[in-house]
Coordinates of C-alpha atoms in Angstrom, one line a residue:
M1 CA -26.3 -17.7 12.0
S2 CA -23.9 -15.1 13.4
N3 CA -23.7 -15.2 17.3
Q4 CA -23.3 -11.4 17.2
Q5 CA -26.4 -10.1 19.0
P6 CA -27.8 -7.2 17.4
Y7 CA -27.1 -4.1 19.6
G8 CA -30.2 -3.3 21.7
A9 CA -31.5 0.5 22.6
P10 CA -29.3 2.5 24.2
Q11 CA -28.8 2.7 28.6
Y12 CA -27.5 6.0 29.8
P13 CA -26.4 5.4 33.2
P14 CA -27.4 7.7 35.9
Q15 CA -24.3 10.1 35.7
Y16 CA -22.9 11.8 39.0
Q17 CA -24.9 14.4 40.2
P18 CA -22.6 17.2 41.6
Q19 CA -24.1 19.6 45.2
M20 CA -25.7 22.7 44.3
P21 CA -24.2 25.7 45.1
Y22 CA -24.6 26.8 48.1
Q23 CA -27.8 29.0 48.3
F24 CA -26.3 33.1 49.5
Q25 CA -27.5 34.2 52.3
P26 CA -26.8 37.8 52.7
P27 CA -25.4 39.1 56.3
P28 CA -27.7 39.9 59.0
P29 CA -28.0 43.6 59.2
Q30 CA -24.9 45.5 61.0
Q31 CA -25.7 46.3 64.6
Q32 CA -25.2 48.9 66.6
Q33 CA -21.5 48.8 68.3
F34 CA -21.4 49.3 71.7
G35 CA -17.9 50.8 73.5
W36 CA -17.1 50.9 77.2
G37 CA -19.2 53.5 77.8
P38 CA -22.1 55.3 76.4
Q39 CA -20.6 57.1 72.9
P40 CA -21.1 60.7 72.7
P41 CA -23.8 60.7 69.9
R42 CA -22.7 61.3 66.3
K43 CA -23.7 63.6 63.4
K44 CA -25.9 61.5 61.2
K45 CA -24.2 62.2 57.9
S46 CA -26.4 61.6 54.7
K47 CA -26.7 58.0 53.7
A48 CA -27.5 59.3 50.0
W49 CA -24.7 57.4 48.8
L50 CA -25.2 54.5 50.0
A51 CA -28.1 54.0 48.1
V52 CA -25.2 53.8 45.4
V53 CA -22.7 51.7 47.0
I54 CA -24.6 48.8 48.5
P55 CA -26.0 47.3 45.2
L56 CA -22.4 47.6 44.0
A57 CA -20.7 45.6 46.9
L58 CA -23.7 42.9 47.2
G59 CA -23.0 42.0 43.5
V60 CA -19.7 42.0 43.6
V61 CA -20.0 39.4 47.1
V62 CA -22.2 37.3 45.1
I63 CA -20.5 36.7 41.9
G64 CA -17.2 36.1 44.2
G65 CA -18.7 33.9 46.0
L66 CA -20.1 32.1 43.2
W67 CA -17.3 31.4 41.5
T68 CA -15.9 30.2 44.3
I69 CA -17.8 27.9 45.2
G70 CA -17.9 26.6 41.2
V71 CA -13.4 26.7 42.0
V72 CA -14.1 24.5 45.2
A73 CA -16.8 21.7 43.8
K74 CA -14.7 21.0 40.5
H75 CA -11.7 20.7 42.7
N76 CA -13.3 18.5 44.9
R77 CA -14.3 16.8 41.7
H78 CA -10.7 15.9 40.6
N79 CA -9.7 14.8 44.7
D80 CA -13.2 12.3 45.1
Y81 CA -11.0 9.6 47.4
T82 CA -14.4 7.7 47.0
Q83 CA -14.9 4.1 44.7
P84 CA -13.9 5.8 40.9
Q85 CA -16.9 6.3 39.0
P86 CA -16.6 4.1 35.7
T87 CA -16.6 6.1 32.9
Y88 CA -19.2 5.6 30.4
S89 CA -19.4 5.7 26.5
Y90 CA -22.4 5.7 23.9
S91 CA -21.5 1.7 24.0
P92 CA -25.0 0.2 24.2
E93 CA -25.1 -2.5 27.1
P94 CA -26.0 -6.3 25.8
Q95 CA -29.3 -7.0 25.8
P96 CA -30.2 -10.6 27.0
T97 CA -30.9 -13.7 24.8
A98 CA -31.1 -17.2 24.8
E99 CA -27.5 -17.9 23.7
P100 CA -24.6 -16.3 25.7
T101 CA -22.3 -13.9 24.2
T102 CA -19.6 -16.1 24.8
T103 CA -19.7 -19.6 25.0
A104 CA -17.1 -22.0 26.0
P105 CA -15.8 -23.9 22.9
K106 CA -17.1 -27.1 21.8
P107 CA -15.4 -29.9 21.8
P108 CA -15.0 -31.3 18.5
A109 CA -17.4 -33.9 16.8
P110 CA -15.9 -37.2 17.2
Q111 CA -14.9 -38.5 13.7
P112 CA -16.2 -41.7 13.0
T113 CA -13.4 -44.9 12.8
K114 CA -12.2 -45.5 9.4
T115 CA -12.8 -49.3 9.2
T116 CA -12.1 -51.3 6.1
P117 CA -15.4 -52.8 4.8
P118 CA -16.3 -56.7 4.8
P119 CA -15.5 -57.7 1.4
P120 CA -19.0 -58.6 -0.8
R121 CA -19.9 -62.0 -0.7
Q122 CA -18.5 -64.5 -3.1
P123 CA -20.6 -66.8 -4.7
T124 CA -20.8 -70.3 -3.4
P125 CA -19.9 -73.1 -5.5
Y126 CA -24.0 -74.3 -6.2
E127 CA -24.2 -70.5 -7.4
I128 CA -21.8 -70.4 -9.7
V129 CA -22.8 -73.4 -11.9
T130 CA -26.4 -72.9 -11.6
R131 CA -26.2 -69.0 -12.5
D132 CA -23.6 -67.9 -13.6
G133 CA -24.0 -64.6 -16.2
F134 CA -22.3 -66.6 -18.7
Y135 CA -26.3 -68.1 -18.6
R136 CA -27.6 -65.6 -19.8
G137 CA -25.7 -64.6 -23.4
G138 CA -27.9 -65.9 -25.5
V139 CA -28.4 -67.8 -28.9
Q140 CA -25.4 -68.2 -30.5
T141 CA -24.9 -66.8 -34.2
S142 CA -23.3 -68.4 -36.8
V143 CA -19.4 -67.4 -37.2
G144 CA -19.7 -68.9 -41.3
C145 CA -17.4 -72.1 -39.9
R146 CA -16.8 -75.2 -43.0
M147 CA -15.5 -78.2 -42.3
P148 CA -12.0 -78.7 -43.4
G149 CA -11.5 -81.0 -47.0
T150 CA -9.4 -83.5 -45.0
S151 CA -9.7 -85.4 -41.8
A152 CA -6.5 -87.4 -40.4
P153 CA -4.7 -89.0 -43.0
N154 CA -1.7 -88.2 -41.5
I155 CA -0.6 -86.7 -38.1
R156 CA 0.3 -82.9 -39.8
A157 CA -3.5 -83.1 -41.3
A158 CA -5.2 -84.1 -38.3
A159 CA -3.4 -81.3 -36.7
A160 CA -4.6 -78.7 -39.3
F161 CA -8.4 -80.0 -39.2
N162 CA -8.1 -79.3 -35.3
A163 CA -6.5 -76.0 -35.7
A164 CA -9.5 -75.5 -38.0
I165 CA -12.2 -75.8 -36.2
K166 CA -10.8 -74.8 -33.2
A167 CA -9.7 -70.9 -35.2
C168 CA -13.9 -70.8 -35.7
L169 CA -15.1 -72.0 -32.7
D170 CA -11.9 -68.5 -31.1
R171 CA -14.5 -67.2 -33.4
A172 CA -17.9 -68.3 -31.6
W173 CA -17.9 -67.7 -28.3
P174 CA -16.3 -64.4 -26.9
R175 CA -19.4 -62.5 -27.2
Q176 CA -21.3 -65.0 -24.4
V177 CA -18.1 -65.6 -22.0
R178 CA -17.6 -61.7 -22.3
T179 CA -22.3 -61.4 -21.1
G180 CA -20.9 -63.3 -18.0
R181 CA -18.5 -61.1 -17.0
D182 CA -15.2 -62.9 -17.8
V183 CA -12.1 -62.3 -20.1
F184 CA -11.7 -64.3 -22.8
R185 CA -9.4 -66.0 -23.6
P186 CA -8.9 -68.7 -26.6
P187 CA -7.3 -72.0 -25.5
N188 CA -4.2 -73.6 -26.8
L189 CA -4.3 -77.0 -28.5
V190 CA -2.2 -80.2 -28.3
T191 CA -2.9 -82.2 -31.4
M192 CA -1.1 -85.7 -29.7
N193 CA 1.0 -88.5 -32.2
G194 CA 1.3 -90.9 -28.6
S195 CA 1.8 -90.4 -25.2
V196 CA 2.3 -87.0 -23.1
S197 CA 2.5 -85.5 -20.3
S198 CA 0.7 -82.2 -19.2
P199 CA 0.4 -80.4 -15.2
C200 CA -3.0 -82.8 -15.5
G201 CA -0.8 -86.6 -15.7
G202 CA 0.5 -88.0 -18.6
S203 CA -2.8 -89.7 -21.1
S204 CA -2.4 -91.7 -24.3
G205 CA -6.0 -92.8 -26.3
R206 CA -7.6 -90.2 -25.1
S207 CA -8.9 -86.3 -25.8
F208 CA -9.2 -84.4 -23.0
Y209 CA -8.8 -80.3 -21.6
C210 CA -5.8 -79.4 -19.0
D211 CA -7.1 -76.4 -16.7
S212 CA -3.7 -76.0 -15.3
N213 CA -2.1 -74.9 -19.1
R214 CA -5.7 -74.0 -20.9
T215 CA -4.7 -76.8 -23.0
I216 CA -6.9 -79.0 -25.5
Y217 CA -5.1 -82.4 -26.1
I218 CA -6.3 -84.4 -29.3
D219 CA -5.4 -87.6 -29.8
G220 CA -4.6 -87.3 -32.9
L221 CA -2.9 -90.9 -33.6
S222 CA -6.6 -92.9 -32.6
D223 CA -7.5 -90.7 -35.7
V224 CA -5.0 -91.2 -37.8
R225 CA -5.3 -95.7 -37.5
A226 CA -8.8 -94.6 -37.9
Y227 CA -8.7 -92.9 -40.9
A228 CA -6.6 -95.7 -42.1
K229 CA -9.6 -98.5 -41.0
Y230 CA -12.1 -96.4 -42.5
K231 CA -12.2 -97.2 -46.2
A232 CA -16.2 -96.3 -46.9
N233 CA -16.9 -92.7 -47.5
Y234 CA -19.4 -92.7 -45.1
S235 CA -17.1 -93.7 -42.6
R236 CA -14.4 -90.9 -43.8
V237 CA -17.6 -88.4 -43.3
F238 CA -18.0 -90.0 -39.5
L239 CA -14.5 -89.2 -38.8
K240 CA -15.2 -85.8 -39.1
V241 CA -18.4 -85.3 -37.5
S242 CA -16.6 -87.6 -34.5
M243 CA -13.9 -84.7 -34.5
A244 CA -15.6 -81.9 -35.3
D245 CA -17.5 -83.1 -32.4
T246 CA -14.4 -84.1 -29.8
M247 CA -12.9 -80.5 -30.4
A248 CA -16.2 -78.7 -29.9
H249 CA -17.0 -81.0 -26.6
E250 CA -13.0 -80.2 -25.0
Y251 CA -13.5 -76.4 -26.5
G252 CA -16.6 -76.5 -24.0
H253 CA -14.4 -77.2 -20.7
H254 CA -12.5 -74.4 -21.5
L255 CA -15.3 -72.7 -21.4
Q256 CA -16.7 -73.9 -18.2
N257 CA -13.1 -72.6 -17.5
L258 CA -13.2 -69.8 -18.3
T259 CA -16.5 -68.8 -16.7
G260 CA -15.8 -70.2 -12.7
I261 CA -18.2 -73.6 -13.4
S262 CA -15.4 -75.4 -13.8
S263 CA -13.6 -74.4 -10.3
A264 CA -16.9 -74.7 -9.2
F265 CA -17.2 -78.2 -10.2
D266 CA -14.6 -79.7 -7.9
D267 CA -15.3 -78.0 -4.9
L268 CA -18.6 -79.9 -5.7
W269 CA -16.9 -82.6 -7.1
Y270 CA -15.0 -83.2 -3.1
D271 CA -18.1 -82.2 -1.3
A272 CA -20.1 -84.8 -2.7
P273 CA -21.3 -87.6 0.2
N274 CA -20.0 -90.5 -1.9
R275 CA -19.3 -91.9 -4.8
T276 CA -22.6 -91.9 -6.5
A277 CA -22.9 -88.1 -5.9
R278 CA -19.3 -87.0 -7.5
L279 CA -20.6 -89.5 -10.3
E280 CA -23.1 -87.3 -11.5
V281 CA -22.2 -84.2 -10.6
N282 CA -18.9 -85.4 -12.7
R283 CA -21.7 -86.3 -15.4
R284 CA -23.6 -83.2 -15.4
M285 CA -20.1 -80.9 -16.4
E286 CA -19.3 -83.8 -19.4
I287 CA -23.0 -83.4 -20.4
Q288 CA -22.7 -80.1 -20.7
A289 CA -19.8 -79.6 -22.4
T290 CA -21.7 -82.2 -25.2
C291 CA -24.9 -79.5 -25.1
F292 CA -21.6 -76.6 -25.5
A293 CA -21.1 -78.5 -28.7
A294 CA -24.0 -79.1 -30.2
I295 CA -24.5 -75.4 -30.0
F296 CA -21.8 -74.3 -32.6
D297 CA -23.1 -77.4 -34.4
G298 CA -26.6 -75.6 -34.1
A299 CA -25.5 -72.3 -34.9
N300 CA -23.3 -72.9 -38.3
R301 CA -25.3 -76.1 -39.5
N302 CA -25.5 -74.5 -42.6
T303 CA -21.9 -73.2 -43.7
L304 CA -20.3 -76.5 -42.2
P305 CA -22.8 -77.9 -43.3
I306 CA -24.8 -80.1 -41.5
T307 CA -27.0 -81.9 -44.2
G308 CA -27.1 -85.1 -45.9
E309 CA -24.9 -88.3 -45.5
Y310 CA -22.9 -85.5 -42.2
K311 CA -25.9 -85.4 -41.2
R312 CA -27.3 -88.7 -41.5
Q313 CA -23.7 -88.9 -39.3
W314 CA -24.4 -86.6 -36.5
V315 CA -27.3 -87.8 -35.5
W316 CA -26.0 -91.4 -35.3
L317 CA -23.1 -90.0 -32.8
S318 CA -25.7 -89.2 -30.4
N319 CA -27.6 -91.5 -30.1
N320 CA -24.2 -93.9 -29.9
S321 CA -22.7 -92.3 -27.7
G322 CA -22.6 -92.6 -23.8
D323 CA -21.3 -94.3 -21.0
E324 CA -22.4 -98.3 -22.1
Y325 CA -19.3 -97.5 -24.0
D326 CA -16.6 -96.6 -20.7
T327 CA -15.4 -98.0 -18.0
E328 CA -17.6 -95.7 -15.2
R329 CA -20.7 -93.9 -15.7
T330 CA -18.8 -90.3 -16.0
H331 CA -20.3 -88.8 -19.3
G332 CA -23.7 -89.8 -18.9
S333 CA -25.6 -92.6 -21.2
K334 CA -26.4 -92.9 -24.9
Y335 CA -29.9 -92.8 -23.7
I336 CA -30.2 -89.4 -22.6
Q337 CA -26.7 -87.9 -25.4
P338 CA -29.8 -87.1 -27.2
Y339 CA -31.8 -84.6 -25.5
W340 CA -29.2 -82.6 -24.6
M341 CA -27.1 -82.6 -28.2
N342 CA -30.8 -82.0 -30.1
R343 CA -31.5 -79.2 -26.7
G344 CA -28.2 -77.5 -27.9
F345 CA -28.3 -78.2 -31.3
N346 CA -31.8 -76.7 -32.5
S347 CA -32.3 -73.1 -29.5
R348 CA -28.4 -72.1 -29.7
N349 CA -29.0 -70.9 -26.5
V350 CA -26.4 -71.5 -23.2
A351 CA -29.4 -70.8 -20.9
L352 CA -30.6 -74.3 -21.9
C353 CA -27.6 -76.0 -21.3
N354 CA -27.6 -75.3 -18.1
T355 CA -27.5 -79.2 -16.8
F356 CA -26.5 -78.7 -13.1
T357 CA -30.5 -77.4 -12.5
A358 CA -31.7 -80.8 -13.9
T359 CA -33.6 -83.4 -12.5
S360 CA -31.6 -86.5 -11.9
D361 CA -33.6 -88.5 -14.2
K362 CA -32.0 -86.1 -17.2
V363 CA -28.2 -86.4 -16.0
R364 CA -28.2 -90.2 -15.7

């Protein structure tokens, strides 16, 4: 709304009032003049002419007096040295309003201080391992993975077998990783022919996954030796099942790395109050990777295929893998392994592999 106020009704100031001209007073009638003595009487003359002359003279005197008075009055107005009178024009006087016509400038409104908002709260390690978006990936579908014909007659064949299984896994998991708003990257693969050095340390005689360089290390030499030892057909089928399961398990650790579960696990492990608690956290991590491997097997059961002898060996493996054959209780007992392998195989759903929300008896 404008601050300009509307004009009110015009107000006229009092005007200068000139004095009225003097009233002309005719002079008194002429008195008889007296001398120093008696004057002789004069002869009366006719006064008829006065009837004409006197009215004319009076008119001249009146007009001249009025003119003289006007000139004097005008002169007085031009030379009046009293307090000067303002000159008024046809400008309306402003009417009083609720707001003054002129206001002092308002001080500028205080500007908010620009501050950097605090960063959003980061999830805790426990929140990551139990609620990560990866668990909302749903049911995994088949990628048509087929089992290679040869397992490990030599190290080159073992490396080719591992690479073929890894290629299937690379196709199987991207969608579910991206569902959790993580970036999918396939892992590197090394089939070891003896001991190796890695950022995670050296190893010989055991497969492992290294977070630092996102690499799966497979103990190929042990597989070649097992192939030479296993002469029976069922034994060599078991070797295929074992090699595929090992690759899928280590790939499960890669998934944990991509989704942040692995990093959160490290924090939980270091914060555990004692060795018993640390071993339980470690089992949750390892059993989850086993469950992820079973999801892959279940999704591709018809194309691998997991039938006949292959299925019998897969069931035997699930019932006979556990810490009873190891030096520490780090991967879960043989009594709990079948529960998670069947859970993943039958559901093919990542949400059912959330071992970090399971009760302790389910990860013993």
